Coordinates of C-alpha atoms in Angstrom, one line a residue:
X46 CA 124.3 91.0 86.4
X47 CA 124.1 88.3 84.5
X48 CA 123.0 88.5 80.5
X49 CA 119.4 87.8 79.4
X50 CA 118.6 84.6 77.4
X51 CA 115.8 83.6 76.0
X52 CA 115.2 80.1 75.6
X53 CA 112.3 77.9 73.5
X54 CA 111.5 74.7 74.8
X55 CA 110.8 72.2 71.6
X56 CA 108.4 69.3 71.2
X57 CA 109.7 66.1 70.5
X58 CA 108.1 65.7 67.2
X59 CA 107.5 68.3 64.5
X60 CA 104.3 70.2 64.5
X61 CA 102.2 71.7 61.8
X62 CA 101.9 75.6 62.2
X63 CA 98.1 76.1 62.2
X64 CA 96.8 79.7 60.9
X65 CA 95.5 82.3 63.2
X66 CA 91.6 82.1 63.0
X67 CA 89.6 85.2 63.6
X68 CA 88.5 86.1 66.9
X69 CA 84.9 85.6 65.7
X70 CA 85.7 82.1 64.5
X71 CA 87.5 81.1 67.8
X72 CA 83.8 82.5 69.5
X73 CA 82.1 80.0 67.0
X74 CA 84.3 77.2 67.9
X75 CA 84.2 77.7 71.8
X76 CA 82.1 74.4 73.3
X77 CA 81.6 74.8 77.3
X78 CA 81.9 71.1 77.6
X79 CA 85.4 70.9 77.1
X80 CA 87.8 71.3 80.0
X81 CA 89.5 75.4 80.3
X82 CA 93.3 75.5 79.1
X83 CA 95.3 73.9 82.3
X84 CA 97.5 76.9 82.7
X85 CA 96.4 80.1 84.4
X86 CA 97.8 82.9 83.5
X87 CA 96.3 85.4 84.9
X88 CA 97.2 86.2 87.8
X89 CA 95.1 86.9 91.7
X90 CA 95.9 89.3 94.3
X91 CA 94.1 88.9 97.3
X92 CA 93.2 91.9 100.3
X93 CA 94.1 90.1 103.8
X94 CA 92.4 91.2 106.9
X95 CA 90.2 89.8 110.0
X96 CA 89.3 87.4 108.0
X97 CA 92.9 85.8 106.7
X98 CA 95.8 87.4 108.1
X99 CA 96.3 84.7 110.6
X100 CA 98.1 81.2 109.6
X101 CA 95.6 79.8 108.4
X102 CA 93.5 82.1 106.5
X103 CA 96.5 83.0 104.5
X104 CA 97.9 78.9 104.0
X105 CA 94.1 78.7 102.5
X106 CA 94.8 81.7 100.0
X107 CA 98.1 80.2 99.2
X108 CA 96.8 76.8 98.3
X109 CA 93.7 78.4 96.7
X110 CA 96.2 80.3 94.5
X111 CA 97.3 83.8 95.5
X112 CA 99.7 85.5 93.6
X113 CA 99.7 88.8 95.3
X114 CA 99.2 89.6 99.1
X115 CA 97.7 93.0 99.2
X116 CA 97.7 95.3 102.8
X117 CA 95.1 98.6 102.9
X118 CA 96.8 100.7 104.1
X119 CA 93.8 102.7 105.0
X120 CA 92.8 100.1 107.7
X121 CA 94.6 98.2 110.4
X122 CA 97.9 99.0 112.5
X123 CA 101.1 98.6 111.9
X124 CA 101.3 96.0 114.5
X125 CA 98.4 94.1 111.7
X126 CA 100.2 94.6 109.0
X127 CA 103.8 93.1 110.3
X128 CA 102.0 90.2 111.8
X129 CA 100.6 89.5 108.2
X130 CA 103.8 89.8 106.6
X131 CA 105.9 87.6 108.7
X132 CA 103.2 84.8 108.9
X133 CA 103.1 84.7 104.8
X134 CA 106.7 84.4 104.6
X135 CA 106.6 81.6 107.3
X136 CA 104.0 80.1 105.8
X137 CA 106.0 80.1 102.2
X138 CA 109.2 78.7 104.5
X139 CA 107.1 76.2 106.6
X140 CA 105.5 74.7 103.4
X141 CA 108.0 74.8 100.9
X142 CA 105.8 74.1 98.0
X143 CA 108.9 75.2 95.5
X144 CA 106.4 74.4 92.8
X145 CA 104.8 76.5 89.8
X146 CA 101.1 74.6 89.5
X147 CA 100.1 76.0 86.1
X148 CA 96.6 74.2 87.1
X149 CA 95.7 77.1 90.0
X150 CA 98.4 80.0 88.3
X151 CA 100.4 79.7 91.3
X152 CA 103.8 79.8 92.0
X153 CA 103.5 78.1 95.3
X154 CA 107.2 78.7 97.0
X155 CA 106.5 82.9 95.6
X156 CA 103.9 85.8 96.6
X157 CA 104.5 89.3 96.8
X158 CA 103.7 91.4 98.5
X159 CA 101.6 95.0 97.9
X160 CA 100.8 98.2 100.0
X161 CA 98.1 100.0 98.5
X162 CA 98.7 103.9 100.1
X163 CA 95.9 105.5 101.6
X164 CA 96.8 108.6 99.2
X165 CA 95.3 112.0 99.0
X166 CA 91.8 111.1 99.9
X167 CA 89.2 113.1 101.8
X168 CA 87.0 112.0 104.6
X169 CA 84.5 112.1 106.9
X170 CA 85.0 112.8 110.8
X171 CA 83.4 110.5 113.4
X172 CA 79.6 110.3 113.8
X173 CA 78.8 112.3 117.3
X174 CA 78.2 110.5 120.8
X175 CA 80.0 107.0 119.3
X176 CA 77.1 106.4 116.9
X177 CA 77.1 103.8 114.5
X178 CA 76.0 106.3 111.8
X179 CA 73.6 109.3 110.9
X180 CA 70.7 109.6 108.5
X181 CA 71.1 112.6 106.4
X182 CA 67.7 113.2 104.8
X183 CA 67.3 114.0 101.2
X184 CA 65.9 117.5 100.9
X185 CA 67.4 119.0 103.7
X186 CA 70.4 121.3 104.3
X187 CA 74.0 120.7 106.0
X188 CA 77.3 122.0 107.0
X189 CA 80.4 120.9 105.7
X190 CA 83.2 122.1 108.3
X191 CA 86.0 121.4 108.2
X192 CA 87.2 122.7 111.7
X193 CA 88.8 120.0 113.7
X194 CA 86.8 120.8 116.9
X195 CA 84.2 119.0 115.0
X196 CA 85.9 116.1 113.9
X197 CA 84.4 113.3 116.5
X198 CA 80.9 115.0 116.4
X199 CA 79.1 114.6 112.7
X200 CA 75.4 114.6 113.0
X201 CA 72.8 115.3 110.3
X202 CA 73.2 118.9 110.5
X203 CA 77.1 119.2 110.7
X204 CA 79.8 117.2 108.8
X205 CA 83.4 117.3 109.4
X206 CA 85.8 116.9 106.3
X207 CA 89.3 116.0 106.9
X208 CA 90.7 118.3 104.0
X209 CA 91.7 122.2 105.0
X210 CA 91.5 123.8 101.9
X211 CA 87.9 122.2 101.1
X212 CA 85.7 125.6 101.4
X213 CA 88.8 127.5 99.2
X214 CA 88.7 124.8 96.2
X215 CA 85.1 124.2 95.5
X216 CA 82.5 126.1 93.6
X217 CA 78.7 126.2 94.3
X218 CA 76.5 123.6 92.1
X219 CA 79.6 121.5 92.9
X220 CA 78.5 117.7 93.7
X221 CA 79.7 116.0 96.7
X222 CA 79.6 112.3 96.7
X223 CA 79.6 110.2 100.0
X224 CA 80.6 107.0 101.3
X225 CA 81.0 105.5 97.6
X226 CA 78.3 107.4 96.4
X227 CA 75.4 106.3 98.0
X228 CA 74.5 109.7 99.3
X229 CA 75.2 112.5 97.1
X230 CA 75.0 116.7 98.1
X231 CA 75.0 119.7 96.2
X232 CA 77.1 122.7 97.7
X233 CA 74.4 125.9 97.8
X234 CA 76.9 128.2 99.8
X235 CA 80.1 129.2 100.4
X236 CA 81.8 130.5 103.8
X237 CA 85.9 130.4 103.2
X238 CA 86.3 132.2 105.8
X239 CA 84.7 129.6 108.4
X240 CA 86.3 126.7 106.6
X241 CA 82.8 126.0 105.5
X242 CA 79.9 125.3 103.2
X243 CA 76.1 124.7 103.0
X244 CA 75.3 121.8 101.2
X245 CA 72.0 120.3 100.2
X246 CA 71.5 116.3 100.7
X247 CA 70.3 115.3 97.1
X248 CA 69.7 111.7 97.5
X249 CA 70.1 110.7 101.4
X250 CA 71.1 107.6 103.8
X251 CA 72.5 106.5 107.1
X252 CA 76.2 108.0 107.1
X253 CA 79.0 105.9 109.1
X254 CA 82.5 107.8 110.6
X255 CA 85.5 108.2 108.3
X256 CA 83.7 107.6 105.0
X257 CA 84.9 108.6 102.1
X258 CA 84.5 111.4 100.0
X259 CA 84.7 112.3 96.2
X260 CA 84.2 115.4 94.1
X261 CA 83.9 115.0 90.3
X262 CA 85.3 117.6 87.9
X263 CA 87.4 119.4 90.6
X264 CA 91.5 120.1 91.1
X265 CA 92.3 120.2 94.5
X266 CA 96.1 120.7 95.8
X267 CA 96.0 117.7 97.6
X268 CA 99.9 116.5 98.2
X269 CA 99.9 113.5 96.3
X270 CA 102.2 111.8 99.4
X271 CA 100.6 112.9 103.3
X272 CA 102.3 112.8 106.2
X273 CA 100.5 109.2 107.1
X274 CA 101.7 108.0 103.2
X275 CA 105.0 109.3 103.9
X276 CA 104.8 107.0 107.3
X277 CA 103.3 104.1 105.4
X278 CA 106.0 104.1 102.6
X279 CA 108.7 104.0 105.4
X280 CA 106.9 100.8 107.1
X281 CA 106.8 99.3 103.2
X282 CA 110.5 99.5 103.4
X283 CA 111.3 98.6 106.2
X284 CA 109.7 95.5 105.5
X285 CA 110.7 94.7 102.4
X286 CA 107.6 95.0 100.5
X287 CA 107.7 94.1 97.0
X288 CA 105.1 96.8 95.5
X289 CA 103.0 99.7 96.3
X290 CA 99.9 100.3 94.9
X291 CA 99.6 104.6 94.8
X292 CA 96.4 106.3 95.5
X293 CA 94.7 108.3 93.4
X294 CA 97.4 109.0 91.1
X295 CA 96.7 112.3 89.0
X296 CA 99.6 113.1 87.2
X297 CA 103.5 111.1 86.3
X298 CA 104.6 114.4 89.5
X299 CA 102.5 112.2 91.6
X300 CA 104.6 108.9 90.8
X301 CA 108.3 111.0 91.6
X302 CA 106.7 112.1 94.7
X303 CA 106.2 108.1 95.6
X304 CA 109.5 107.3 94.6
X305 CA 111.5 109.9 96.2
X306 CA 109.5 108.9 99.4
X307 CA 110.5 105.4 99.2
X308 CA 114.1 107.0 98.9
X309 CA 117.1 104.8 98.0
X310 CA 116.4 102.0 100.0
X311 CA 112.9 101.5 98.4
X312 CA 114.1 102.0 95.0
X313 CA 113.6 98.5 93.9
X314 CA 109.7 98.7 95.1
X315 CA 107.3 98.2 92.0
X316 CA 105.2 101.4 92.0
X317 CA 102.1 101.0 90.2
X318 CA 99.4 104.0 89.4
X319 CA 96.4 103.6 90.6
X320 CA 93.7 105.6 88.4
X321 CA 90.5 106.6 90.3
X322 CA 89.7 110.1 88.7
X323 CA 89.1 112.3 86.3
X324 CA 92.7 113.7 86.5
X325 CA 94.0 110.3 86.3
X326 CA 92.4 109.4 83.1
X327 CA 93.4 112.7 81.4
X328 CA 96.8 112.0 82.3
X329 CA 97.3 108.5 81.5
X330 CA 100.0 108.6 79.2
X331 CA 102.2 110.5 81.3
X332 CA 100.9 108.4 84.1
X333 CA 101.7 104.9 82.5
X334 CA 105.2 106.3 81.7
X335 CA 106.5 107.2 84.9
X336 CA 105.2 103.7 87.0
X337 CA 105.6 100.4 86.7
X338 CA 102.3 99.4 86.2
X339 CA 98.1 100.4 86.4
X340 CA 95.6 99.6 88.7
X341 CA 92.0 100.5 87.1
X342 CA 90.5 101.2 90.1
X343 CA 86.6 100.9 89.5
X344 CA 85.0 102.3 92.9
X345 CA 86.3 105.7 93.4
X346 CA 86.8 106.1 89.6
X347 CA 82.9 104.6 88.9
X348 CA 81.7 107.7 91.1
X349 CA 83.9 110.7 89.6
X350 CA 83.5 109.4 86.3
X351 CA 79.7 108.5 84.5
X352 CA 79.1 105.0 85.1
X353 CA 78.8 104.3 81.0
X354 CA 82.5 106.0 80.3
X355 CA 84.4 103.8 83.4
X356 CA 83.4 100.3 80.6
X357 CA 85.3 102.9 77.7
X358 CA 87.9 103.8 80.4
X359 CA 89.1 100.2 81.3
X360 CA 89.2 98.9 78.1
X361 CA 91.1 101.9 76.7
X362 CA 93.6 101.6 79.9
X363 CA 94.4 98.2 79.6
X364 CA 94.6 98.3 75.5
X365 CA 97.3 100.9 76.4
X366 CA 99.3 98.8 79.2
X367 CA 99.3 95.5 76.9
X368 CA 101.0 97.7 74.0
X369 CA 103.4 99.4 76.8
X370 CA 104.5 96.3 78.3
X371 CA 103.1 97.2 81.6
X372 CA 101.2 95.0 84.1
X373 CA 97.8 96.1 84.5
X374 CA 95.4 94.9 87.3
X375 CA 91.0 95.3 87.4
X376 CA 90.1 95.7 90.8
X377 CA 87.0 97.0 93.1
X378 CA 83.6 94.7 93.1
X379 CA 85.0 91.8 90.9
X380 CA 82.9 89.2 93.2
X381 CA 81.7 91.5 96.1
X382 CA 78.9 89.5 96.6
X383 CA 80.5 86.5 97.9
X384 CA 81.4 88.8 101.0
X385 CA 78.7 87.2 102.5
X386 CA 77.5 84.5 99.4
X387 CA 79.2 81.3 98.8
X388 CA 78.7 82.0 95.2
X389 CA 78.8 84.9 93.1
X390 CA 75.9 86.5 90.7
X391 CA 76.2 85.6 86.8
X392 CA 77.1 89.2 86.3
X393 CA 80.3 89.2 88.7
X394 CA 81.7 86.3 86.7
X395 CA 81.3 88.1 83.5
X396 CA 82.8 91.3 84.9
X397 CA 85.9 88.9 85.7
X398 CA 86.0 87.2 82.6
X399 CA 85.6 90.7 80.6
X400 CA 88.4 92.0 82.3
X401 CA 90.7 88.9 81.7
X402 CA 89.8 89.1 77.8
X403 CA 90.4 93.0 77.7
X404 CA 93.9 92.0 79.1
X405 CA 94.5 92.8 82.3
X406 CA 97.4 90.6 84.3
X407 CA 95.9 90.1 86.9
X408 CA 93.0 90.6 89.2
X409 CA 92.0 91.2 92.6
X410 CA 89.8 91.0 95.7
X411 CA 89.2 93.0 98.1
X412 CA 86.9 92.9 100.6
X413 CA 86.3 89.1 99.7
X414 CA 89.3 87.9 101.1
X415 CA 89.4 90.4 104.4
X416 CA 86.3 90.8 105.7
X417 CA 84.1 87.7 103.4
X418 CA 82.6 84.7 104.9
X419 CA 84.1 82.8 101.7
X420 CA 87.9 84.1 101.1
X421 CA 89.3 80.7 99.9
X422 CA 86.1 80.1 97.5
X423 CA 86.5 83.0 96.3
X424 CA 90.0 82.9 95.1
X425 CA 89.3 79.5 93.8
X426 CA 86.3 80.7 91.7
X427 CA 88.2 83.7 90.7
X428 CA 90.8 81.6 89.4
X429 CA 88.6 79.0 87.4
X430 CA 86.7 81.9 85.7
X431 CA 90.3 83.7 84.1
X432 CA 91.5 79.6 83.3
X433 CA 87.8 80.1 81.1
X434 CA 88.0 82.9 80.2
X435 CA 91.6 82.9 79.2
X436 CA 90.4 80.1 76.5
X437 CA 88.4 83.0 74.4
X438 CA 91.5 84.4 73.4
X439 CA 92.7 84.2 70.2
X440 CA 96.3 84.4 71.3
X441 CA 97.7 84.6 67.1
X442 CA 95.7 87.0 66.5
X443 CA 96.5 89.4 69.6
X444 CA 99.8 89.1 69.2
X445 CA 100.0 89.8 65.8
X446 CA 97.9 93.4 66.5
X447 CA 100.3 94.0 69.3
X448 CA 103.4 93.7 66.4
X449 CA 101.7 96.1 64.6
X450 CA 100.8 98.9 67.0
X451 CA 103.2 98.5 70.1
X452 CA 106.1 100.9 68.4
X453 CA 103.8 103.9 67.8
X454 CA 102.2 103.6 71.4
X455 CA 105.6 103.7 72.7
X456 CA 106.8 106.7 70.8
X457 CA 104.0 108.0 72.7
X458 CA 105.2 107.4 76.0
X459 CA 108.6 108.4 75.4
X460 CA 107.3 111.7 74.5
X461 CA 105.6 111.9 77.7
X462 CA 108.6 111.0 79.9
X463 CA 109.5 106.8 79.4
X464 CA 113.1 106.8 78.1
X465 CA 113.5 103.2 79.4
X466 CA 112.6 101.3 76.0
X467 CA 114.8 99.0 74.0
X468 CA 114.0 98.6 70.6
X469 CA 116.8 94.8 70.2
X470 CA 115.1 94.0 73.4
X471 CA 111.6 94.2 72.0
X472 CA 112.7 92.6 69.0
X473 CA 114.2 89.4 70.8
X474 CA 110.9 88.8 72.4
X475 CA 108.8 89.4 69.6
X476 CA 110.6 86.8 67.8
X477 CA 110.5 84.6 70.3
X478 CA 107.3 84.5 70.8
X479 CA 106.3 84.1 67.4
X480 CA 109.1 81.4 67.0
X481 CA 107.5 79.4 70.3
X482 CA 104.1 79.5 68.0
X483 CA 105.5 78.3 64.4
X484 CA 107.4 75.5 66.4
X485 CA 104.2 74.8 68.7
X486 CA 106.7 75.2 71.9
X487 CA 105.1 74.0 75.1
X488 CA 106.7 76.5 76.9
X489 CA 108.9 79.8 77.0
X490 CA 112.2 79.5 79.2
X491 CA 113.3 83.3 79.8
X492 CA 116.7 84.0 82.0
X493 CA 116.6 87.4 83.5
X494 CA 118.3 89.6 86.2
X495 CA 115.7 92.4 86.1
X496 CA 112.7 90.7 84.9
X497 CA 112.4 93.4 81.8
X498 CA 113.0 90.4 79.7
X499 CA 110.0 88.2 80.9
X500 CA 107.7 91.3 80.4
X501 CA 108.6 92.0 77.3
X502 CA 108.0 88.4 76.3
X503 CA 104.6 88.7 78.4
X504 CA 103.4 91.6 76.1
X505 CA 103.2 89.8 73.5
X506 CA 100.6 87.7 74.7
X507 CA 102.5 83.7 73.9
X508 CA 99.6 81.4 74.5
X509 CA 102.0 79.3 76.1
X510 CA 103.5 79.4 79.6
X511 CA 106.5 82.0 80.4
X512 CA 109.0 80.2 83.1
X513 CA 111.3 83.1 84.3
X514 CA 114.6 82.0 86.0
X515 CA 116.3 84.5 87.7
X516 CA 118.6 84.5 90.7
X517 CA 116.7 87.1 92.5
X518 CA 113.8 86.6 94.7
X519 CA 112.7 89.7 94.5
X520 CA 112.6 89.9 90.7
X521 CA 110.8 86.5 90.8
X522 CA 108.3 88.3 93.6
X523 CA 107.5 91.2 91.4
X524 CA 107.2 89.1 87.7
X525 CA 103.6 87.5 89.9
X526 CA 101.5 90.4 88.4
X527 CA 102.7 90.1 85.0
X528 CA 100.6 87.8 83.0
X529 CA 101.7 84.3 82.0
X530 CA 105.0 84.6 83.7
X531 CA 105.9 82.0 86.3
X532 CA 108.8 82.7 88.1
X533 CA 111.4 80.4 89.1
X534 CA 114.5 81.5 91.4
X535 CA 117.9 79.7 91.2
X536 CA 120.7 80.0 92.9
X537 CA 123.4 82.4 91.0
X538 CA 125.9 80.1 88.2
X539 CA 127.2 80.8 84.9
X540 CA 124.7 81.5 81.9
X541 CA 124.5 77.8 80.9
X542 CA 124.0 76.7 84.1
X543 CA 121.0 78.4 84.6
X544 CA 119.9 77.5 81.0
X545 CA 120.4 74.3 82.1
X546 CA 118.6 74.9 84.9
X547 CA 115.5 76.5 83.1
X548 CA 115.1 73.3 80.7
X549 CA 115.4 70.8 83.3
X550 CA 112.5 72.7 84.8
X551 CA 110.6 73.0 82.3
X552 CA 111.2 69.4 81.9
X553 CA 110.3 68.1 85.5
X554 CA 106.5 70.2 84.5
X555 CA 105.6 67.5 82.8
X556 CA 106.1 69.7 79.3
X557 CA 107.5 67.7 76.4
X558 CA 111.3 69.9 75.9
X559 CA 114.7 69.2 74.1
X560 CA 117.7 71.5 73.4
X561 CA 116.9 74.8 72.0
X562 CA 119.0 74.4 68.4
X563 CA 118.4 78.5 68.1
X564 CA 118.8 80.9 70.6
X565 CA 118.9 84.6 71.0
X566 CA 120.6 87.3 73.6
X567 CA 120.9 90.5 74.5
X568 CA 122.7 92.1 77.6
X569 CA 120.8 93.5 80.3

């Protein structure tokens, strides 16, 4: 392993270091006529499916600029999900972009590569006689079983739940949200015994097979890694996946479970929290500590928690991952109308272009880019609107708050369980950062093994780009959610090689550079 090195690409001529103006001021100044910054740095993962997992859906995701390539695991086949994988990576070899395009945030020659578990979910069985779906009528009264003799055969009398324990763990008065929340029940009675319970239908609608189901307020001893997630976490490894996005995530218990799944030969798999739930929120500290990284969930956690406290929740999650150091990503509805739209509604845009200024990393579609009529539009509009919205930041100003609160925060999550920070670390990229804004640097040349170094410089928010050089493909992979990082492998050399290597880079972007006359190190 070869030592970290930060380098600071100069411009040619000496700049005047302009004062951080208020946020409110930067507002003031902002004229829509002018052109967005030209580097993206936040950055796009993209759901394949029907819609793009073949050649040529995923080439157009690529070019449209696609950071991350994101499999559901609670959809598709194996056989799917391999076919996707090995037509990315040809695509990546066929191509050979081997280009960072700070226009479209890509790095063209790199994409990682995610499995999002289907985690300790409950669902509905199959609608009876191979229906399409059910109407459950508001007003009227159901079973939930949950014997498995019933599992094929829902109708608007009888629902199957694929959860055991259900009729042990809930209470009556205890709301039952369906399908996303679109039909909602009250539980009236309770029958243990039967695996049961009577439930009234509160607000009603046409019920499809295997839909979801959620249940605000309550525990439940759900294992935090199934049988199928155990199963899925073995495919991840076996084919090499970069990341895995874990489901409903309650507790840091719930991240060891992941990781002791993914056993030895998945221990260099990124394992990000996803947070869709009350427990999730309560235990976010402890939750941020043990993973790698957040996913703020909006659909699932939108329905357990009151619509008006998941705008408090985000903000407060990502606030929290910026000072921790940890990519965060906004997902679930971002532009869900261009499933079937060519263009999005005013407030999707602004939801996108909140999230980017609330600092998340990165952002991501989902049933856009699966199942949508418009994947490739999509991505490109997703992209254009961070590149805007990325312009609103007053990047002085945020740093300088992050200085001055990201110690405490972390003696926070080293009380909970992170015992991974570095104090010399932290203070080689904070003073990088604010050396690359004193001498107005174009650009941030970081050398890393592990790509801790390139994250650290990314927490502090540089307005300018973050070239990572590494020798490892993987690392390069896995620095595409972290914001304002573009990754660049190399093949292994000495230190000043691969210095060398970095400038000449930086230099062949286009971005005015010239030997670094200061530069600082620390072994990794």
């Amino acid at each position: 392993m070869f030592r970290t090195c930060i380098n600071i690409g100069l411009r040619q001529h000496a700049g005047i270091v302009q004062r951080s103006v208020s946020s409110l001021s930067k507002l003031v100044d902002l004229d829509v006529r002018h052109p967005h910054s030209r580097d993206r740095k936040t950055k796009v993962i993209c759901t394949v499916g029907p819609a793009t997992w073949d050649a040529s859906g995923i080439s157009s995701l690529l070019d449209a600029g696609m950071n991350v390539m994101r499999l559901n695991f609670s959809h598709g086949s194996y056989e799917d999900k391999a076919k996707a994988i090995a037509t990315l990576r040809a695509e990546l070899d066929r191509n050979a972009r081997s280009d960072v395009d700070f226009d479209d945030g890509s790095c063209e020659d790199l994409c990682a590569i995610a499995a999002d578990t289907k985690g300790p979910e409950i669902r509905t069985g199959a609608v009876a006689d191979g229906a399409k779906a059910v109407e459950l009528v508001g007003g009227s009264t159901v079973e939930i079983t949950t014997d498995p003799q019933f599992a094929t055969s829902c109708t608007a009398s009888r629902l199957f739940l694929d959860y055991p324990d259900f009729a042990n763990e809930v209470s009556e008065g205890q709301t039952v949200f369906v399908d996303d929340g679109l039909i909602e029940l009250t539980v009236t009675g309770l029958h243990p015994g039967e695996g049961a319970v009577d439930a009234k239908v509160v607000n009603g609608g046409m019920l499809g097979s295997g839909k979801g189901i959620n249940l605000p307020g309550a525990s439940l001893s759900l294992p935090a890694v199934s049988e199928r997630d155990a199963a899925d976490l073995a495919f991840a490894v076996e084919q090499d996946m970069d990341i895995v996005f874990g489901s409903f995530i309650r507790s840091a218990a719930d991240i060891a479970d992941i990781r002791t799944a993914l056993g030895p030969a998945g221990a260099h798999i990124m394992v990000m929290a996803k947070i869709e739930n009350w427990e999730g929120v309560l235990n976010f500290d402890e939750i941020l500590a043990a993973s790698d990284g957040i996913m703020v969930a909006r659909g699932d956690l939108g329905i357990e928690v009151p619509a008006s406290k998941v705008f408090l929740a985000q903000k407060s999650m990502l606030a929290k991952c910026v000072l921790a150091g940890k990519p965060a990503i906004v997902a679930t509805q971002m532009l869900e109308s261009m499933v079937k739209n060519p263009r999005p509604t005013r407030a999707e845009v602004s939801d996108v272009g909140n999230a980017v200024v609330d600092g998340a990393d990165a952002v991501m579609l989902s049933g856009e880019t699966a199942v949508g009529a418009y994947p490739q539009a999509a991505v490109q509009i997703m992209g254009k609107v961070c590149q805007e919205a990325e312009a609103v930041i007053d990047h002085g100003e945020l740093g300088a708050s992050i200085r001055g609160r990201h110690a405490a925060y972390e003696d926070v999550l080293v009380s909970v369980g992170d015992h991974h920070k570095d104090a010399t670390r932290d203070a080689i990229a904070s003073a990088a950062t604010d050396a690359a804004a004193r001498i107005q640097s174009p650009v941030i040349v970081v050398l890393s093994a592990s790509g801790g170094t390139a994250r650290d410089v990314a927490r502090f928010r540089p307005e300018v780009p973050i070239v990572a050089v590494t020798d490892d493909a993987r690392v390069a992979r896995q620095l595409n959610v972290s914001k304002g990082v573009f990754p660049v492998v190399v093949a292994p050399a000495p230190l000043d090689a691969m210095r060398a290597s970095g400038v000449a880079f930086g230099k062949s972007l286009g971005l005015p550079s010239a030997t670094t006359p200061t530069r600082r190190s620390a072994s990794m």
